[in-house]
Every structure is written in C-alpha cells, then in structure tokens.
CSV table of C-alpha atoms and ligand atoms in Angstrom, one decimal:
chain,number,residue,atom,x,y,z
A,358,MET,CA,117.5,104.2,109.7
A,359,SER,CA,115.3,102.6,107.0
A,360,LEU,CA,112.2,103.1,106.2
A,361,PRO,CA,110.9,98.6,107.2
A,362,THR,CA,113.6,98.9,110.3
A,363,LYS,CA,110.7,101.8,112.0
A,364,PHE,CA,108.2,99.6,112.4
A,365,PRO,CA,107.5,98.4,115.1
A,366,LYS,CA,108.3,93.9,115.7
A,367,ASN,CA,104.8,93.2,116.2
A,368,PHE,CA,103.5,95.7,112.9
A,369,GLN,CA,101.7,93.3,110.1
A,370,LEU,CA,102.3,93.4,107.4
A,371,ALA,CA,99.8,92.8,104.9
A,372,THR,CA,97.7,91.8,101.2
A,373,ALA,CA,94.7,91.2,101.0
A,374,THR,CA,91.6,90.0,98.5
A,375,ALA,CA,88.3,89.5,98.6
A,376,ALA,CA,86.0,86.6,98.1
A,377,TYR,CA,84.1,87.5,94.9
A,378,GLN,CA,87.0,88.9,93.8
A,379,ILE,CA,89.0,86.1,93.0
A,380,GLU,CA,86.8,83.1,93.7
A,381,GLY,CA,84.7,81.9,90.4
A,382,ALA,CA,84.2,78.5,90.8
A,383,LYS,CA,80.3,79.9,91.2
A,384,ASN,CA,78.7,76.5,91.5
A,385,LEU,CA,81.3,74.2,93.2
A,386,ASP,CA,80.8,73.5,96.5
A,387,GLY,CA,77.4,73.8,96.5
A,388,ARG,CA,77.3,77.8,96.6
A,389,GLY,CA,74.4,79.5,96.0
A,390,PHE,CA,73.8,83.1,93.9
A,391,SER,CA,74.5,85.6,95.2
A,392,THR,CA,73.7,89.3,94.2
A,393,TRP,CA,77.3,90.4,92.6
A,394,ASP,CA,76.7,87.1,90.1
A,395,SER,CA,72.9,88.9,88.9
A,396,ILE,CA,74.9,92.2,88.7
A,397,ARG,CA,76.9,90.5,86.3
A,398,SER,CA,74.6,88.9,83.8
A,399,GLU,CA,72.9,92.7,83.9
A,400,ASN,CA,73.8,92.7,79.7
A,401,GLY,CA,76.3,96.0,79.6
A,402,ARG,CA,76.0,96.5,83.4
A,403,ILE,CA,80.0,95.6,83.7
A,404,HIS,CA,82.2,98.0,81.9
A,405,ASP,CA,84.8,96.1,79.8
A,406,ASN,CA,81.6,93.6,79.2
A,407,SER,CA,83.9,90.3,80.5
A,408,ASP,CA,82.4,87.3,80.4
A,409,PRO,CA,80.6,86.9,83.6
A,410,ASP,CA,82.1,83.6,84.4
A,411,LEU,CA,85.7,85.3,84.2
A,412,SER,CA,88.2,84.8,87.3
A,413,CYS,CA,91.4,84.5,88.2
A,414,GLU,CA,90.0,80.9,89.5
A,415,GLY,CA,90.9,81.6,93.6
A,416,ARG,CA,88.9,78.7,94.8
A,417,LEU,CA,90.3,76.0,93.0
A,418,LYS,CA,94.0,77.2,93.0
A,419,TYR,CA,94.2,78.8,96.6
A,420,LYS,CA,97.5,76.1,97.7
A,421,GLU,CA,99.6,78.3,94.2
A,422,ASP,CA,97.7,81.5,96.2
A,423,VAL,CA,99.0,80.4,99.5
A,424,ALA,CA,102.6,79.9,98.7
A,425,LEU,CA,102.4,83.3,97.0
A,426,LEU,CA,101.5,85.0,99.9
A,427,SER,CA,104.4,82.7,101.4
A,428,LYS,CA,106.7,83.5,98.9
A,429,ILE,CA,105.8,87.5,99.4
A,430,GLY,CA,106.9,86.8,103.0
A,431,VAL,CA,103.5,88.7,104.7
A,432,THR,CA,103.1,88.8,107.8
A,433,SER,CA,99.2,88.0,107.2
A,434,TYR,CA,96.6,87.7,104.8
A,435,ARG,CA,93.2,89.5,104.7
A,436,PHE,CA,90.4,87.7,102.8
A,437,SER,CA,86.6,87.3,102.6
A,438,ILE,CA,84.4,84.3,103.0
A,439,SER,CA,82.3,84.1,100.6
A,440,TRP,CA,78.4,84.0,103.0
A,441,SER,CA,76.8,81.9,99.5
A,442,ARG,CA,79.6,79.6,100.0
A,443,ILE,CA,78.3,78.7,103.0
A,444,LEU,CA,74.8,79.3,103.2
A,445,PRO,CA,73.9,79.6,99.7
A,446,ASP,CA,69.8,81.3,99.9
A,447,GLY,CA,71.7,82.8,103.2
A,448,THR,CA,69.6,81.2,106.1
A,449,LEU,CA,70.7,78.4,108.2
A,450,LYS,CA,68.2,76.4,106.0
A,451,THR,CA,71.5,74.9,104.4
A,452,ILE,CA,75.0,74.5,105.6
A,453,ASN,CA,77.7,73.4,103.0
A,454,GLU,CA,80.3,71.3,105.3
A,455,ASP,CA,82.4,71.5,101.4
A,456,GLY,CA,82.3,75.7,101.6
A,457,ILE,CA,83.5,75.4,105.8
A,458,GLN,CA,86.4,73.0,104.3
A,459,PHE,CA,87.9,74.9,101.7
A,460,TYR,CA,87.8,77.9,104.0
A,461,ARG,CA,88.7,75.4,106.5
A,462,ASP,CA,92.0,74.7,105.0
A,463,ILE,CA,92.6,77.4,103.2
A,464,CYS,CA,93.4,78.9,107.3
A,465,LEU,CA,95.4,75.6,108.0
A,466,LEU,CA,97.1,76.5,104.9
A,467,LEU,CA,98.4,80.1,105.5
A,468,ARG,CA,99.2,78.7,109.5
A,469,ASP,CA,101.8,75.9,108.0
A,470,ASN,CA,103.3,79.1,106.1
A,471,GLY,CA,103.5,81.4,109.4
A,472,ILE,CA,100.6,83.1,108.1
A,473,GLU,CA,97.9,85.5,110.0
A,474,PRO,CA,94.5,85.1,107.9
A,475,ILE,CA,92.4,88.6,108.1
A,476,VAL,CA,89.1,87.1,107.9
A,477,THR,CA,86.0,89.9,106.3
A,478,LEU,CA,82.1,89.4,106.5
A,479,PHE,CA,81.2,91.3,104.5
A,480,HIS,CA,82.4,92.4,101.4
A,481,PHE,CA,79.9,93.7,99.1
A,482,ASP,CA,78.3,90.0,98.0
A,483,MET,CA,75.3,89.2,99.9
A,484,PRO,CA,73.4,85.7,98.9
A,485,LEU,CA,70.5,87.0,96.3
A,486,SER,CA,67.8,84.9,97.3
A,487,ILE,CA,67.8,86.8,100.3
A,488,TYR,CA,68.7,90.1,99.0
A,489,ASP,CA,65.3,89.8,96.8
A,490,ASN,CA,62.9,89.2,99.4
A,491,GLY,CA,64.1,91.8,101.7
A,492,THR,CA,66.4,94.7,99.8
A,493,SER,CA,69.8,94.4,101.3
A,494,TRP,CA,70.3,95.8,104.9
A,495,LEU,CA,66.9,97.7,104.6
A,496,ASN,CA,65.2,94.6,105.3
A,497,LYS,CA,66.4,94.0,109.9
A,498,GLU,CA,65.9,90.1,109.0
A,499,ASN,CA,68.6,90.7,107.2
A,500,CYS,CA,70.8,91.4,109.6
A,501,GLU,CA,69.3,88.5,111.7
A,502,HIS,CA,71.1,86.0,108.8
A,503,PHE,CA,74.0,87.8,108.2
A,504,GLU,CA,74.5,88.0,112.4
A,505,LYS,CA,73.9,84.0,112.3
A,506,PHE,CA,76.3,83.5,109.2
A,507,ALA,CA,78.8,85.6,112.0
A,508,ASP,CA,77.7,83.0,115.0
A,509,LEU,CA,78.8,80.0,112.5
A,510,CYS,CA,81.8,81.3,111.1
A,511,PHE,CA,83.0,81.8,115.1
A,512,GLN,CA,81.9,77.8,115.9
A,513,LYS,CA,83.5,76.6,112.4
A,514,PHE,CA,86.6,78.9,111.6
A,515,GLY,CA,87.6,80.4,115.4
A,516,ASP,CA,90.1,78.0,116.4
A,517,LEU,CA,92.2,79.5,113.5
A,518,VAL,CA,90.7,83.3,113.2
A,519,LYS,CA,91.9,85.7,115.3
A,520,THR,CA,90.9,88.4,113.8
A,521,TRP,CA,87.6,89.4,112.2
A,522,ILE,CA,86.3,92.2,110.3
A,523,THR,CA,82.2,92.1,110.3
A,524,PHE,CA,82.2,95.0,107.3
A,525,ASN,CA,84.1,96.5,104.4
A,526,GLU,CA,83.7,99.7,104.1
A,527,ILE,CA,80.5,99.7,105.9
A,528,ASN,CA,79.7,103.6,104.9
A,529,MET,CA,80.3,103.2,101.2
A,530,GLN,CA,77.7,99.6,101.7
A,531,ALA,CA,75.1,101.8,103.5
A,532,TRP,CA,75.3,103.8,100.3
A,533,SER,CA,75.0,102.5,97.7
A,534,SER,CA,74.0,98.8,99.2
A,535,VAL,CA,70.1,99.4,98.7
A,536,VAL,CA,69.0,101.5,95.7
A,537,LYS,CA,71.9,102.4,93.1
A,538,ILE,CA,71.8,106.2,93.7
A,539,GLU,CA,72.6,108.8,91.1
A,540,GLY,CA,76.5,110.0,91.1
A,541,GLU,CA,77.1,107.3,93.7
A,542,LEU,CA,79.3,103.6,93.0
A,543,TRP,CA,76.7,101.1,92.9
A,544,LEU,CA,77.2,97.9,94.2
A,545,CYS,CA,73.5,96.7,94.4
A,546,PRO,CA,72.1,94.7,91.4
A,547,ASP,CA,69.1,97.4,89.6
A,548,ARG,CA,65.9,96.6,92.6
A,549,PRO,CA,63.8,96.4,93.8
A,550,GLU,CA,62.1,100.3,93.9
A,551,ILE,CA,62.1,101.9,97.1
A,552,GLU,CA,60.0,104.2,98.0
A,553,ASN,CA,62.2,106.8,99.9
A,554,HIS,CA,65.0,106.7,98.1
A,555,GLU,CA,66.8,109.1,99.8
A,556,GLN,CA,66.5,107.5,103.3
A,557,ALA,CA,67.9,104.0,102.4
A,558,PRO,CA,71.5,105.1,102.8
A,559,TYR,CA,70.9,106.2,106.5
A,560,ILE,CA,68.7,103.4,107.6
A,561,ALA,CA,71.3,101.0,105.8
A,562,ALA,CA,73.4,102.9,108.4
A,563,THR,CA,72.1,101.9,111.6
A,564,ASN,CA,71.1,98.3,110.7
A,565,MET,CA,74.6,97.9,110.3
A,566,LEU,CA,76.4,99.3,112.5
A,567,LEU,CA,73.1,97.5,115.3
A,568,THR,CA,74.4,94.3,113.8
A,569,HIS,CA,77.8,94.8,113.6
A,570,ALA,CA,77.8,95.9,117.5
A,571,LYS,CA,75.0,92.8,117.5
A,572,ILE,CA,78.5,90.5,116.1
A,573,TYR,CA,80.9,91.9,118.2
A,574,ARG,CA,79.0,91.3,122.1
A,575,ASN,CA,78.2,87.5,120.4
A,576,TYR,CA,81.3,87.6,120.0
A,577,GLN,CA,82.5,88.8,124.2
A,578,LYS,CA,79.8,86.6,125.8
A,579,ASN,CA,80.4,83.5,124.0
A,580,TYR,CA,83.4,82.6,121.9
A,581,LYS,CA,86.1,85.8,123.8
A,582,GLU,CA,87.6,83.6,126.0
A,583,THR,CA,87.8,81.0,124.5
A,584,GLN,CA,89.4,82.0,121.1
A,585,ASN,CA,90.9,85.3,122.6
A,586,GLY,CA,90.4,86.4,119.1
A,587,LEU,CA,89.8,90.6,117.7
A,588,ILE,CA,86.9,92.0,116.0
A,589,GLY,CA,86.8,95.2,114.0
A,590,ILE,CA,84.8,97.2,111.0
A,591,THR,CA,86.4,98.6,108.3
A,592,ASN,CA,86.1,102.0,106.6
A,593,GLY,CA,86.3,103.9,103.8
A,594,GLY,CA,88.8,106.6,104.8
A,595,ARG,CA,89.0,110.0,103.1
A,596,PHE,CA,91.0,112.9,104.2
A,597,CYS,CA,88.7,116.0,103.1
A,598,LEU,CA,91.2,119.6,103.3
A,599,PRO,CA,88.9,122.7,102.5
A,600,ALA,CA,89.8,124.5,99.4
A,601,SER,CA,90.3,128.0,101.4
A,602,ASP,CA,90.6,129.1,105.1
A,603,SER,CA,86.7,130.6,105.1
A,604,PRO,CA,84.6,129.6,107.7
A,605,ALA,CA,82.1,128.7,105.0
A,606,ASP,CA,84.5,126.3,103.7
A,607,LEU,CA,85.8,124.6,106.6
A,608,ASP,CA,82.5,124.2,107.9
A,609,ALA,CA,81.5,122.1,104.9
A,610,CYS,CA,84.7,120.3,104.6
A,611,ASN,CA,83.8,118.6,108.9
A,612,ARG,CA,80.6,118.1,106.9
A,613,ALA,CA,82.2,116.0,104.2
A,614,LEU,CA,84.2,114.5,107.1
A,615,ASP,CA,81.4,113.8,108.5
A,616,TRP,CA,79.1,112.2,105.6
A,617,LEU,CA,82.6,110.4,104.3
A,618,PHE,CA,83.7,109.4,106.9
A,619,ASN,CA,82.6,109.8,110.8
A,620,TYR,CA,78.7,108.9,110.3
A,621,THR,CA,79.0,105.2,110.2
A,622,ILE,CA,81.9,105.3,113.1
A,623,GLU,CA,81.2,107.9,116.0
A,624,PRO,CA,78.6,106.0,116.7
A,625,ILE,CA,80.9,102.9,118.1
A,626,LEU,CA,84.3,104.8,119.1
A,627,THR,CA,82.7,108.4,120.8
A,628,ASP,CA,80.4,108.2,124.6
A,629,SER,CA,77.6,109.8,122.4
A,630,GLY,CA,76.1,106.5,121.0
A,631,ASP,CA,75.5,108.1,118.2
A,632,PHE,CA,75.9,109.7,114.9
A,633,PRO,CA,77.5,113.2,114.1
A,634,ALA,CA,75.4,116.3,115.1
A,635,SER,CA,75.6,117.7,111.9
A,636,MET,CA,73.7,114.9,110.3
A,637,ARG,CA,71.6,114.7,113.5
A,638,GLU,CA,71.0,118.6,112.1
A,639,LYS,CA,70.8,118.3,109.0
A,640,LEU,CA,68.4,115.2,108.1
A,641,PRO,CA,65.3,115.5,110.1
A,642,PHE,CA,63.9,111.4,109.7
A,643,LEU,CA,67.8,110.2,110.5
A,644,PRO,CA,66.4,106.7,112.5
A,645,LYS,CA,66.5,107.5,116.1
A,646,PHE,CA,69.2,105.0,118.3
A,647,SER,CA,67.2,103.8,121.7
A,648,GLU,CA,69.7,104.3,125.1
A,649,GLU,CA,70.2,100.8,124.5
A,650,GLU,CA,70.9,100.1,121.5
A,651,LYS,CA,73.6,103.3,121.9
A,652,LYS,CA,74.9,100.5,124.7
A,653,LEU,CA,75.3,98.1,122.4
A,654,ILE,CA,77.0,100.6,119.6
A,655,LYS,CA,79.1,102.3,122.3
A,656,GLY,CA,82.9,100.8,122.8
A,657,SER,CA,81.8,98.1,119.8
A,658,THR,CA,85.5,97.1,118.0
A,659,ASP,CA,88.8,96.6,119.2
A,660,PHE,CA,90.1,98.3,116.2
A,661,LEU,CA,88.8,100.5,113.3
A,662,GLY,CA,90.4,99.1,110.1
A,663,ILE,CA,90.9,101.5,107.4
A,664,ASN,CA,90.6,101.5,102.9
A,665,TYR,CA,92.3,104.7,101.8
A,666,TYR,CA,92.8,105.5,98.6
A,667,LEU,CA,92.7,109.3,98.2
A,668,SER,CA,91.7,112.1,100.0
A,669,HIS,CA,89.3,115.5,98.6
A,670,ILE,CA,89.6,118.9,98.5
A,671,VAL,CA,86.5,120.6,100.0
A,672,ARG,CA,84.1,123.7,99.5
A,673,ASN,CA,81.3,125.2,100.5
A,674,LEU,CA,78.1,125.0,97.8
A,675,ASN,CA,77.9,128.5,96.1
A,676,ASP,CA,73.8,129.6,95.3
A,677,GLY,CA,72.2,127.3,93.4
A,678,GLU,CA,74.5,125.0,93.4
A,679,GLU,CA,73.3,121.2,92.6
A,680,PRO,CA,75.6,118.5,92.7
A,681,ALA,CA,75.5,115.2,91.5
A,682,SER,CA,75.6,112.7,94.7
A,683,GLN,CA,73.3,112.6,97.1
A,684,SER,CA,76.5,113.3,100.0
A,685,GLU,CA,77.6,116.5,98.4
A,686,ARG,CA,73.8,117.5,98.3
A,687,ASP,CA,72.9,116.1,101.5
A,688,ALA,CA,75.7,117.8,103.9
A,689,ALA,CA,76.1,120.7,100.7
A,690,TYR,CA,79.6,120.9,100.1
A,691,ALA,CA,81.1,119.7,97.2
A,692,PHE,CA,84.5,118.6,95.5
A,693,ASN,CA,87.2,120.8,93.9
A,694,GLU,CA,90.0,119.3,92.3
A,695,GLY,CA,93.1,118.7,94.6
A,696,LYS,CA,96.7,119.1,94.2
A,697,TRP,CA,97.0,115.4,94.4
A,698,GLU,CA,99.4,113.7,91.5
A,699,LYS,CA,97.1,111.1,88.8
A,700,ILE,CA,99.5,108.4,89.5
A,701,CYS,CA,97.8,106.5,87.4
A,702,GLY,CA,96.3,108.5,84.8
A,703,GLU,CA,92.4,109.2,84.7
A,704,THR,CA,91.6,107.6,87.6
A,705,TRP,CA,90.0,108.2,90.9
A,706,VAL,CA,92.9,107.2,92.9
A,707,ARG,CA,95.3,110.3,93.8
A,708,TYR,CA,98.8,110.1,95.3
A,709,ALA,CA,97.8,111.0,98.5
A,710,PRO,CA,99.8,110.2,101.3
A,711,ASP,CA,100.0,113.7,103.0
A,712,GLY,CA,96.2,113.0,103.6
A,713,LEU,CA,97.0,109.3,104.5
A,714,PHE,CA,99.5,110.7,107.6
A,715,GLY,CA,96.3,113.8,108.4
A,716,LEU,CA,93.9,111.6,108.0
A,717,LEU,CA,95.9,109.0,111.0
A,718,LYS,CA,96.1,112.1,113.2
A,719,TYR,CA,92.8,112.9,112.9
A,720,VAL,CA,91.1,109.0,114.1
A,721,ARG,CA,94.0,109.7,117.1
A,722,ASP,CA,92.4,112.7,118.2
A,723,LYS,CA,88.7,112.3,118.1
A,724,TYR,CA,89.2,108.1,118.5
A,725,ASN,CA,90.7,108.5,121.3
A,726,ASN,CA,94.2,106.8,119.8
A,727,ILE,CA,92.1,103.5,118.7
A,728,PRO,CA,94.1,100.8,117.7
A,729,VAL,CA,93.8,101.6,113.7
A,730,PHE,CA,94.7,98.9,110.9
A,731,ILE,CA,94.8,99.9,107.3
A,732,THR,CA,93.3,97.2,105.7
A,733,GLU,CA,94.1,98.5,102.4
A,734,ASN,CA,96.3,100.7,100.5
A,735,GLY,CA,97.1,100.1,96.5
A,736,CYS,CA,96.8,101.0,93.0
A,737,MET,CA,95.8,100.1,89.6
A,738,ASP,CA,98.5,99.4,86.2
A,739,LEU,CA,98.4,102.6,84.7
A,740,VAL,CA,95.7,102.8,82.3
A,741,GLY,CA,95.6,104.6,79.0
A,742,GLY,CA,98.7,101.8,78.5
A,743,GLU,CA,96.6,98.9,76.1
A,744,GLY,CA,99.1,97.6,74.2
A,745,ARG,CA,102.0,97.6,75.7
A,746,LYS,CA,104.0,94.9,76.2
A,747,GLU,CA,103.8,92.3,79.4
A,748,GLU,CA,107.5,93.8,80.8
A,749,GLU,CA,106.5,97.4,81.2
A,750,ILE,CA,103.5,96.0,83.7
A,751,LEU,CA,105.4,94.3,85.3
A,752,ASP,CA,107.6,97.6,85.8
A,753,ASP,CA,105.2,99.1,87.7
A,754,LYS,CA,107.3,102.4,89.3
A,755,HIS,CA,104.5,104.0,89.8
A,756,ARG,CA,102.7,101.2,92.3
A,757,ILE,CA,106.1,101.1,94.3
A,758,LYS,CA,105.7,104.8,95.1
A,759,PHE,CA,102.7,104.9,95.6
A,760,ILE,CA,103.3,101.8,98.3
A,761,SER,CA,106.2,103.1,99.5
A,762,GLY,CA,105.3,107.1,99.9
A,763,HIS,CA,102.5,105.8,101.4
A,764,LEU,CA,104.3,103.6,104.0
A,765,GLU,CA,106.5,106.2,104.8
A,766,ALA,CA,103.2,108.3,105.9
A,767,VAL,CA,102.5,105.1,108.2
A,768,ALA,CA,105.8,105.4,110.2
A,769,LYS,CA,105.9,109.3,110.9
A,770,ALA,CA,102.1,109.0,112.2
A,771,LEU,CA,104.1,106.6,114.6
A,772,GLU,CA,106.2,108.1,115.7
A,773,GLU,CA,103.7,111.1,116.4
A,774,GLY,CA,102.0,108.5,118.4
A,775,CYS,CA,99.5,106.7,115.9
A,776,ASN,CA,98.0,103.5,117.2
A,777,VAL,CA,98.5,101.9,114.1
A,778,ILE,CA,98.7,98.4,114.0
A,779,GLY,CA,99.0,96.9,110.5
A,780,TYR,CA,99.3,97.6,106.6
A,781,THR,CA,97.6,95.2,104.0
A,782,LEU,CA,97.8,96.0,100.2
A,783,TRP,CA,95.7,95.6,98.4
A,784,THR,CA,95.8,94.1,96.2
A,785,LEU,CA,97.3,90.8,95.6
A,786,MET,CA,96.4,89.5,92.5
A,787,ASP,CA,94.9,91.4,89.5
A,788,ASN,CA,91.3,90.2,89.9
A,789,PHE,CA,87.7,91.4,89.3
A,790,GLU,CA,87.3,94.9,90.0
A,791,TRP,CA,83.4,95.6,90.8
A,792,ASP,CA,82.1,97.8,88.3
A,793,ASP,CA,84.4,98.3,86.3
A,794,GLY,CA,85.2,94.6,85.4
A,795,PHE,CA,89.0,93.1,83.6
A,796,GLY,CA,89.9,96.7,82.9
A,797,VAL,CA,90.8,97.9,85.8
A,798,LYS,CA,94.4,96.5,87.8
A,799,PHE,CA,94.8,96.4,91.5
A,800,GLY,CA,97.1,93.5,91.5
A,801,ILE,CA,101.2,93.4,93.2
A,802,CYS,CA,100.8,90.1,90.9
A,803,ARG,CA,99.7,89.9,87.6
A,804,VAL,CA,97.6,87.1,86.3
A,805,ASP,CA,97.1,85.8,83.0
A,806,PHE,CA,93.4,85.7,82.1
A,807,ASP,CA,94.0,84.4,78.6
A,808,SER,CA,96.0,81.3,79.9
A,809,PRO,CA,94.6,78.3,81.0
A,810,ASP,CA,95.8,78.0,84.1
A,811,LYS,CA,95.7,81.7,84.8
A,812,THR,CA,99.3,82.4,85.6
A,813,ARG,CA,100.1,84.9,88.4
A,814,THR,CA,103.6,86.3,87.7
A,815,MET,CA,104.8,89.2,90.8
A,816,LYS,CA,105.0,93.1,89.4
A,817,TYR,CA,108.9,94.7,90.5
A,818,SER,CA,105.8,96.2,93.3
A,819,ALA,CA,105.4,93.0,95.0
A,820,LYS,CA,108.9,92.9,94.5
A,821,TYR,CA,109.0,95.2,96.7
A,822,TYR,CA,107.3,94.1,98.8
A,823,GLN,CA,109.3,90.8,99.8
A,824,THR,CA,112.9,92.8,99.9
A,825,PHE,CA,110.8,95.8,102.5
A,826,ILE,CA,109.2,92.7,104.7
A,827,ARG,CA,112.9,90.2,104.4
A,828,GLU,CA,114.5,93.2,106.1
A,829,PHE,CA,111.4,94.6,108.6
A,830,LYS,CA,111.6,90.6,109.7
A,831,LYS,CA,115.7,91.0,109.2
A,832,HIS,CA,115.0,94.2,111.7
A,833,HIS,CA,113.7,92.3,114.6
A,834,ASN,CA,114.6,88.8,114.4
A,835,LEU,CA,111.6,87.1,113.0
A,836,LEU,CA,113.4,85.5,110.1
B,247,LIG,C1,87.1,97.7,98.4
B,247,LIG,C2,87.7,96.4,97.2
B,247,LIG,C3,87.9,97.6,95.9
B,247,LIG,C4,88.8,98.4,95.8
B,247,LIG,C5,89.7,98.8,94.9
B,247,LIG,C6,87.6,98.9,98.1
B,247,LIG,O1,86.4,100.0,97.9
B,247,LIG,O2,87.2,97.5,99.2
B,247,LIG,O3,87.1,95.4,97.0
B,247,LIG,O4,88.5,96.4,94.5
B,247,LIG,O5,88.1,99.5,96.7
B,247,LIG,O6,88.3,99.5,94.1
C-alpha cells in the first residue's frame, strides 16, 4: 500500500502562508500600519537587514498564487486575513471595503479551483495603533477589538469560509507578543516597558484564551446555523522526551510539556477548564478563571491545530543552574541536544517524525481524541549553501525526506486511531521569515526576489507533494 493511499478520502492535504509574510502592498486598500511594519523599521532588528518593503507581493499576485496551488493540487489552503488591511486602526471605526473585497476574491478563486480556504484570524501581526495604546494581549480592550474583527470576518466571509482558526500558535504568541523576553523569540516591537515582566506571558495567555472562547461562542450563537463552519485554534507543538528514566527527569519532562504545549489548550480541552496543575503549583500569581469563565472556555474548539517542527530531550535542572529562557526557569527544566538529525544544517529545526507520532498519540490519550489538523510542518532550505546554483536550490532532497517522513508518521498515527483530519505544508513559497528576514527560506516554491515579477518556481518538494496528492486523489476517485 503506497503512502498516499493510507489517508482517508476526506483527509485534507494543504499548504499555508500568513498575510504579513507574503502580502507586501502595505499601503494598498487603505491598510493600516502593523506591529511588524514597525519591527522591520527598527535598525538592525531583522537578521538579514532586508529592505523593509521587500516581499513576495502576494497581495498583487494572488491570482498567480491560486493557479500555483491548483497546479500542486492541494485540497485546502491556509492563509491569514490581515487585521490591519480590514481595520486600519484595529477598531470598527474604519472598515476597508477594498481589503474585504481582496480576501473575498481569493476565497472565490479558491472555490472556482476546488480548494477549501482555511482562514487564520491572527497570525502574529496586530494593528500598531492599538498595540501602542495598550500593550498587545495584556490589554482587555484589544481583546474586544479582536472579537469584533472576528465577528466582522464571519459576516463578510462566512458564506465562503468553513474552517476558521482564531490564533496561530497561541502558546508562542503569549510568550513573546507583549515584551521582549531574553532567551525567547521576539514577536513584538521593542516597547512598551512592562513592569511585571515575568507575569506578562501568563496574563496574555489568559486573555487570549478568553478571547478565543468568546469568538467561538459568538460563532455558535450567531453564525453556526447558517454558515455551518468549524472553529479551531492552533498551538505550537513540540513533543518532549525525558533525558533518562530518573523520576526527576520524568517530572521535568512533564513540566516542559505543560509549559511548551499544554498550558494554552488544557483549559479548553479538559474538564478542569484550567491551566495545568504543575503551573498552578509553581506560579502563585497565575490568573484565576472564574467558574463562569471556565464554562466559557471548556470545549470551545471544534478541532486542534498543531504546528510541528521539532521535539526536545528534557532534563531536570542541575543545582544552581540558571537557564536562559523564562519558560525553563519558571518550570525548572533544561534541554539536552537530542538524537535528531539537523536536516537543514545548523538551525533550530530537527528531523523528528517520531516526535510527531508521539505527540499525536499524547493528544489522543490526554485530550479525548479531539480532531487534530496539522496546520504547519516543513523545513528551510539547507543553510550554509550560499552561492549555490539555482538548480541545486530547487533540488531540495532534504525537504522531500522531511515531508515524507512526517506524512509517514501521520499515517502511522491514523492506524493507531489518532483523529488527524489534515496535514499542512509550511509554506507555499519562500517568504518573510520574521526575525530571520529572507535569509531563511521555508518555501516549497522558490521566489526570485531579484526579479521584478518575483517569479515563483516549484522546487522538487512541490513536485513531490503534487505527485503525492495526485495519487491520493486517484485512489479515492477525486480527480
Ligand atoms: C509560524 C510561521 C513561521 C514558521 C517557521 C511558525 O511558528 O507560524 O509563521 O514562518 O513557524 O518559522
């Protein structure tokens, strides 16, 4: 039985992008300034010092991009709606009809090509004016603005969009959206100074969970009956394995899983409606949910999105050890370099399909086999290959190994009864990789950023995925 035929007929094989990473055209449609426009204008902040205006021009080239998606044959396309392109100052004060029309056009084109849209409402970029007023997700007013934005999206796109994701990587976003934290990724402009710095990620997570739940309930109450869509949330997924069988390492490994993965989904997916017990023990300041809030949050998702790139080997802290990141310090654990291949060279990505298999079984057992959509998985071009010829870049064998290894892990998980409903390859094309600028390229299609047309060319991995999907569709008579 070949690999593509191991996936059930209704399984979704997708690829993805995010608005800020591909769109460009920051002044079109009356779009407002976003946090990432600000971050990119900070001198020396983006690792490759790329021009703050450089982009794939996805806003202008969307017709070509949908044609590319159709050529690859994906069943679904995950993209995000830029909050600033619809509401330039983040609030309902000004609604940009041109921005709305743009996303409707994409959805209509996708529909004409038989591709299901999967829409993320928040993928790391917030309208700058509200960020400035109130410290991102620490500010409850911003949460209300986001709820209104989500409601507007349901009104304007709900006839065409049947799968919604409220937050991309709520766990990562909570860690790094409010203040720059030493040792963590930075997803926020370098301001404002927050006094209770060490509490900020947990307060942000609390606010975002409540916001997600309110959006979910609003959809159930006002839109579900007529639109009949699904609402999910995406969590960054890293599996953790203990460095040894010692009870101390096993405990540390469980705490790491709580801090890195469980804390933003356990309140939604378990009866407790609360953060993991280990967090309650260690963090006296952790915000408390009222009984009413717990009721609101519990069960507020139709599926769990998981982005998966790596796993970790975890150990207990040695006496007197002070790890660099706040998460390790708060939860008292540390990472050991793992057994996994650095498939792209010296980067943070690891080839750990067994970790994905482990994580899927963990979710099956811990979270009542909630439907799981893998909303991202992929790897970058080989690093250290500067000066490589075009042909060598396109011949991305390591990425084909990465993708097929993870698809095999998903097939194995399906055999073990895990409720996986879809797989998404990150990403359709080389694009703006946040702090790394354009120096790190995750695309299955290459973008020639020097050409005026930003020409897209399928890498071999895109062709592999195309063949894979064709075989899957043929097997199920979907062609
Ligand atoms: C994010 C993407 C990002 C990818 C690779 C994920 O955390 O959702 O926006 O490009 O990782 O770093």
